[in-house]
Short mmCIF file of C-alpha atoms and ligand atoms in Angstrom, two decimals:
data_model
loop_
_atom_site.label_atom_id
_atom_site.label_comp_id
_atom_site.label_asym_id
_atom_site.label_seq_id
_atom_site.Cartn_x
_atom_site.Cartn_y
_atom_site.Cartn_z
CA MET A 1 124.85 114.70 113.62
CA ALA A 2 126.35 114.14 117.09
CA GLU A 3 126.28 110.58 118.33
CA ALA A 4 124.47 109.57 121.49
CA PRO A 5 126.84 109.21 124.45
CA THR A 6 125.98 105.51 124.93
CA ARG A 7 127.97 103.45 122.50
CA ASN A 8 125.82 100.37 122.61
CA ARG A 9 122.09 100.78 122.28
CA TYR A 10 121.52 97.08 123.01
CA VAL A 11 122.72 97.30 126.60
CA ASP A 12 119.22 97.78 128.00
CA VAL A 13 117.48 95.33 125.65
CA PRO A 14 115.98 92.36 127.54
CA LYS A 15 118.20 89.28 127.52
CA LYS A 16 116.95 85.73 127.24
CA ALA A 17 118.18 83.03 129.64
CA ASP A 18 120.99 82.18 127.21
CA TRP A 19 122.01 85.88 127.04
CA THR A 20 120.88 86.31 123.43
CA ILE A 21 118.74 89.27 122.41
CA GLU A 22 116.59 90.28 119.45
CA GLN A 23 118.69 91.88 116.75
CA ASP A 24 115.72 94.00 115.55
CA TRP A 25 117.42 94.48 112.21
CA PRO A 26 114.99 97.18 110.91
CA SER A 27 116.10 99.43 113.77
CA TYR A 28 119.62 100.02 112.41
CA SER A 29 120.00 103.57 111.15
CA ALA A 30 121.31 104.56 107.73
CA GLN A 31 124.46 105.86 109.47
CA GLU A 32 125.03 102.48 111.12
CA HIS A 33 124.68 100.63 107.81
CA ASP A 34 127.00 103.15 106.20
CA ARG A 35 129.59 102.55 108.92
CA TRP A 36 129.46 98.81 108.18
CA ARG A 37 129.86 99.57 104.47
CA ARG A 38 133.00 101.63 105.02
CA LEU A 39 134.52 99.06 107.38
CA PHE A 40 133.64 96.27 104.94
CA ASP A 41 135.02 98.05 101.88
CA ARG A 42 138.30 98.86 103.62
CA GLN A 43 138.90 95.24 104.61
CA ALA A 44 137.64 93.89 101.29
CA ARG A 45 140.34 95.93 99.52
CA LEU A 46 143.05 94.86 101.94
CA LEU A 47 142.43 91.15 102.44
CA PRO A 48 142.88 89.48 99.02
CA GLY A 49 146.40 88.04 99.17
CA ARG A 50 146.44 88.44 102.96
CA ALA A 51 143.45 86.45 104.24
CA CYS A 52 143.34 82.70 103.77
CA GLN A 53 141.32 81.55 100.76
CA ALA A 54 138.80 79.68 102.93
CA PHE A 55 137.81 82.99 104.52
CA LEU A 56 137.54 84.84 101.20
CA ASP A 57 135.47 82.05 99.65
CA ALA A 58 133.15 81.73 102.66
CA LYS A 59 132.61 85.48 102.89
CA ALA A 60 131.21 85.40 99.34
CA LYS A 61 129.27 82.17 99.89
CA LEU A 62 127.53 83.62 102.93
CA GLY A 63 126.57 86.72 100.98
CA LEU A 64 128.42 89.15 103.26
CA SER A 65 128.70 92.44 101.45
CA GLY A 66 129.09 96.15 101.92
CA ALA A 67 125.35 96.64 101.46
CA GLY A 68 124.84 96.98 105.20
CA ILE A 69 124.82 95.22 108.57
CA PRO A 70 123.74 91.62 107.95
CA ASP A 71 120.46 90.23 109.23
CA PHE A 72 121.57 87.45 111.61
CA ASP A 73 118.61 85.21 110.67
CA THR A 74 119.44 85.28 106.96
CA LEU A 75 123.14 84.76 107.66
CA SER A 76 122.37 81.87 110.04
CA GLN A 77 120.16 80.14 107.48
CA ARG A 78 123.05 80.13 104.99
CA LEU A 79 125.57 79.04 107.60
CA GLN A 80 123.31 76.36 109.01
CA ALA A 81 122.86 74.82 105.56
CA LEU A 82 126.65 74.56 105.22
CA THR A 83 127.87 73.43 108.65
CA GLY A 84 124.99 73.63 111.13
CA TRP A 85 126.36 76.79 112.78
CA ARG A 86 124.23 79.85 113.59
CA VAL A 87 125.19 83.39 114.57
CA VAL A 88 123.16 84.56 117.56
CA PRO A 89 122.91 88.23 118.62
CA VAL A 90 124.14 89.36 122.04
CA ALA A 91 124.38 92.83 123.58
CA GLY A 92 128.09 92.54 124.39
CA LEU A 93 130.40 90.21 126.27
CA ILE A 94 128.57 87.35 127.97
CA PRO A 95 129.57 85.04 130.87
CA ASP A 96 132.26 82.51 129.93
CA GLU A 97 130.13 79.48 130.68
CA MET A 98 127.35 80.73 128.39
CA PHE A 99 129.83 81.62 125.65
CA PHE A 100 131.33 78.12 125.66
CA THR A 101 127.90 76.47 125.82
CA HIS A 102 126.86 78.38 122.69
CA LEU A 103 130.02 77.32 120.85
CA ALA A 104 129.66 73.69 121.91
CA ASN A 105 126.19 73.79 120.30
CA ARG A 106 127.39 75.48 117.11
CA ARG A 107 126.06 78.94 117.93
CA PHE A 108 128.44 81.89 117.68
CA PRO A 109 127.41 84.79 119.95
CA ALA A 110 127.96 88.01 118.01
CA GLY A 111 127.63 91.59 119.22
CA ALA A 112 124.62 93.23 117.54
CA PHE A 113 125.82 96.82 117.99
CA ILE A 114 128.20 98.58 115.63
CA ARG A 115 131.12 100.67 116.86
CA ARG A 116 130.88 104.44 117.00
CA GLU A 117 132.35 106.67 114.33
CA SER A 118 135.28 107.53 116.63
CA GLU A 119 136.12 103.83 117.02
CA LEU A 120 136.50 102.83 113.38
CA ASP A 121 140.13 101.75 113.85
CA TYR A 122 140.01 100.28 117.34
CA LEU A 123 137.46 99.27 119.91
CA GLU A 124 137.67 97.28 123.11
CA GLU A 125 134.45 95.31 122.98
CA PRO A 126 133.66 93.13 119.95
CA ASP A 127 130.93 94.64 117.77
CA VAL A 128 128.97 93.29 114.81
CA PHE A 129 131.76 94.06 112.37
CA HIS A 130 134.42 92.21 114.33
CA ASP A 131 132.14 89.30 115.21
CA VAL A 132 130.29 88.82 111.94
CA PHE A 133 132.89 89.90 109.38
CA GLY A 134 135.80 88.47 111.37
CA HIS A 135 134.41 85.30 112.90
CA ALA A 136 131.37 84.12 110.94
CA PRO A 137 132.86 83.25 107.52
CA LEU A 138 135.22 80.51 108.68
CA LEU A 139 132.35 78.81 110.51
CA ALA A 140 131.25 77.83 106.99
CA ASP A 141 134.43 75.72 106.67
CA PRO A 142 133.56 72.17 107.85
CA VAL A 143 136.91 71.52 109.54
CA TYR A 144 137.13 74.91 111.24
CA ALA A 145 133.50 74.46 112.29
CA ARG A 146 134.44 71.23 114.10
CA PHE A 147 137.41 72.90 115.76
CA MET A 148 135.23 75.70 117.13
CA GLU A 149 132.67 73.27 118.50
CA ALA A 150 135.47 71.29 120.18
CA TYR A 151 136.83 74.53 121.61
CA GLY A 152 133.43 75.24 123.16
CA ARG A 153 133.38 71.83 124.82
CA GLY A 154 136.96 72.40 125.98
CA GLY A 155 135.94 75.74 127.45
CA CYS A 156 133.21 74.19 129.59
CA ARG A 157 135.76 71.65 130.86
CA ALA A 158 138.49 74.25 131.45
CA LEU A 159 136.08 76.23 133.62
CA LYS A 160 135.45 73.16 135.79
CA LEU A 161 139.19 72.45 136.03
CA GLY A 162 140.11 76.08 136.75
CA ARG A 163 142.35 76.33 133.64
CA LEU A 164 140.51 78.96 131.62
CA ARG A 165 143.61 81.14 131.65
CA ASN A 166 145.46 78.53 129.60
CA LEU A 167 142.62 77.79 127.20
CA ALA A 168 141.93 81.48 126.55
CA ARG A 169 145.50 81.80 125.28
CA LEU A 170 144.75 79.18 122.63
CA TYR A 171 141.73 81.19 121.45
CA TRP A 172 143.75 84.38 121.36
CA ARG A 173 146.62 82.88 119.36
CA THR A 174 144.42 81.10 116.82
CA VAL A 175 140.78 82.25 116.57
CA GLU A 176 141.74 85.90 117.08
CA PHE A 177 145.33 86.32 115.88
CA GLY A 178 146.22 83.12 114.04
CA LEU A 179 148.21 82.83 110.81
CA ILE A 180 148.12 79.83 108.47
CA ASP A 181 150.78 78.42 106.17
CA THR A 182 149.76 78.07 102.51
CA PRO A 183 151.65 77.28 99.28
CA GLU A 184 151.32 81.00 98.46
CA GLY A 185 152.84 82.09 101.77
CA LEU A 186 151.53 83.03 105.20
CA ARG A 187 147.91 84.12 105.39
CA ILE A 188 145.60 85.44 108.09
CA PHE A 189 142.76 83.47 109.62
CA GLY A 190 142.30 85.11 113.05
CA ALA A 191 139.27 87.39 113.37
CA GLY A 192 141.20 90.06 115.28
CA LEU A 193 143.45 90.41 112.24
CA LEU A 194 140.76 89.99 109.59
CA SER A 195 138.79 92.89 111.06
CA SER A 196 141.76 95.22 111.72
CA PRO A 197 143.33 97.12 108.80
CA ALA A 198 146.54 98.02 110.60
CA GLU A 199 147.27 94.72 112.32
CA ALA A 200 146.38 92.67 109.22
CA VAL A 201 149.37 94.32 107.53
CA PHE A 202 151.59 94.33 110.62
CA ALA A 203 151.08 90.62 111.35
CA LEU A 204 152.13 89.56 107.85
CA ASP A 205 154.56 92.20 106.61
CA ASP A 206 156.24 93.98 109.51
CA ALA A 207 159.77 93.06 110.64
CA SER A 208 158.85 93.52 114.30
CA PRO A 209 156.89 90.45 115.42
CA HIS A 210 158.07 86.87 115.71
CA ARG A 211 156.20 84.27 113.67
CA LEU A 212 156.39 80.82 115.23
CA ALA A 213 155.00 77.41 114.32
CA PHE A 214 151.88 76.44 116.26
CA ASP A 215 152.67 74.54 119.47
CA LEU A 216 149.67 73.93 121.70
CA GLU A 217 151.45 73.56 125.01
CA ARG A 218 153.75 76.50 124.34
CA ILE A 219 150.80 78.71 123.40
CA MET A 220 148.96 77.80 126.59
CA ARG A 221 151.97 79.04 128.58
CA THR A 222 152.43 82.27 126.63
CA LYS A 223 151.21 85.65 127.87
CA TYR A 224 149.58 88.04 125.42
CA ARG A 225 148.74 91.72 125.05
CA ILE A 226 145.19 92.91 124.74
CA ASP A 227 145.91 96.61 124.17
CA ASP A 228 148.31 96.64 121.23
CA PHE A 229 149.70 94.65 118.29
CA GLN A 230 150.99 91.21 119.21
CA GLN A 231 154.72 90.63 119.65
CA CYS A 232 154.44 87.15 118.27
CA TYR A 233 152.04 85.30 115.97
CA PHE A 234 151.61 81.55 115.72
CA VAL A 235 151.27 79.78 112.38
CA ILE A 236 149.14 76.67 111.93
CA GLU A 237 149.75 74.12 109.15
CA ASN A 238 146.07 73.82 108.25
CA PHE A 239 142.68 73.71 109.95
CA ASP A 240 142.74 69.94 110.30
CA SER A 241 146.01 69.95 112.24
CA LEU A 242 144.54 72.62 114.52
CA ARG A 243 141.38 70.58 115.02
CA ARG A 244 143.34 67.42 115.77
CA ALA A 245 145.58 69.20 118.27
CA CYS A 246 142.57 70.57 120.11
CA ASP A 247 140.08 67.72 119.88
CA GLN A 248 141.41 65.94 122.97
CA ASP A 249 141.01 65.92 126.71
CA PHE A 250 143.28 68.73 127.92
CA ALA A 251 143.27 67.53 131.55
CA PRO A 252 146.73 65.83 131.38
CA LEU A 253 148.09 68.88 129.57
CA TYR A 254 146.68 71.20 132.23
CA ALA A 255 148.30 69.04 134.89
CA ARG A 256 151.70 69.54 133.22
CA LEU A 257 151.08 73.25 132.76
CA GLY A 258 150.39 73.64 136.44
CA ALA A 259 154.11 73.32 137.16
CA ALA A 260 155.39 75.16 134.08
CA PRO A 261 156.26 78.88 134.23
CA ASP A 262 154.59 81.37 131.90
CA ILE A 263 156.45 82.49 128.78
CA GLU A 264 156.72 86.22 128.07
CA ALA A 265 154.81 87.54 125.05
CA ASP A 266 157.99 88.52 123.16
CA ALA A 267 160.16 85.50 124.04
CA ILE A 268 161.57 82.82 121.79
CA VAL A 269 162.25 79.52 123.57
CA GLU A 270 164.50 76.60 122.72
CA THR A 271 161.70 74.37 121.44
CA ASP A 272 160.27 76.98 119.04
CA ARG A 273 160.24 76.41 115.32
CA VAL A 274 160.94 79.95 114.23
CA ILE A 275 159.44 81.01 110.90
CA THR A 276 160.44 84.67 111.26
CA ARG A 277 162.52 86.05 114.11
CA GLY A 278 161.17 89.55 114.71
CA ASP A 279 163.38 92.52 115.63
CA LEU A 280 160.66 93.69 118.09
CA HIS A 281 161.29 97.33 117.16
CA TYR A 282 157.60 98.19 117.41
CA SER A 283 157.08 97.08 121.00
CA ARG A 284 160.54 98.30 122.11
CA ASN A 285 159.93 101.77 120.70
CA LYS A 286 156.67 101.92 122.59
CA THR A 287 158.25 101.09 125.92
CA ALA A 288 161.39 103.21 125.39
FE1 FE2 B 1 136.75 88.02 118.46
#
């Protein structure tokens, strides 16, 4: 059956003052649930040995499965019992200030729509699979949960200080594309990687990208790509070190960054602790 030309049937749904909507779970079609199932099964096969154990454990604890698109209320009840977080449905991207306010109050805004059949491998706007499969499980981890709340507070402050550009880079390099060091080797914890079959493999196994130790100030100066695999991934020691690095007033840091030049997405700088120096063949072949 041909799909409707509009990709997101929630666009015209009335929004509340905080930009959330009704998920209206019974309205998902069998095809939409089946699409979730295929996306889920593909990642579930790929991620053992690649995703960090905290993600794999939380995914099971929250009852996420290939049965179909989760009901946000049921998921939120489980999450709330563990860390006080909820997942709230939104129609798509929401204003920055509202996004940060939700995070600061332990609510993760998640797209309610599911991608179209033609977008199974890549889509521009986060859908329910990216947001719920990728982001929700780690909110069940108490330390990660605290980090995300602190990030929300930091976002509200960065907006007031005009430094969102710098803070957004932290989100990109950790919450979306972060790697974590474990006794078993590097593992994925960023939602952009957890929900992407190709980049989950690329980020861990390919010779192309650099893998560098987490460095807050360096990350805030580093450009990133939104339209292709990353040229460099940052590796945190553990969630507590990430939380401690971020649970501070960034104002003095922003003041220093004001005078510091940006760092290119594929650069290695003198202060880097290099875990893997990439050969960058992937990005160079693309631009050749
Ligand atoms: Fe995301």
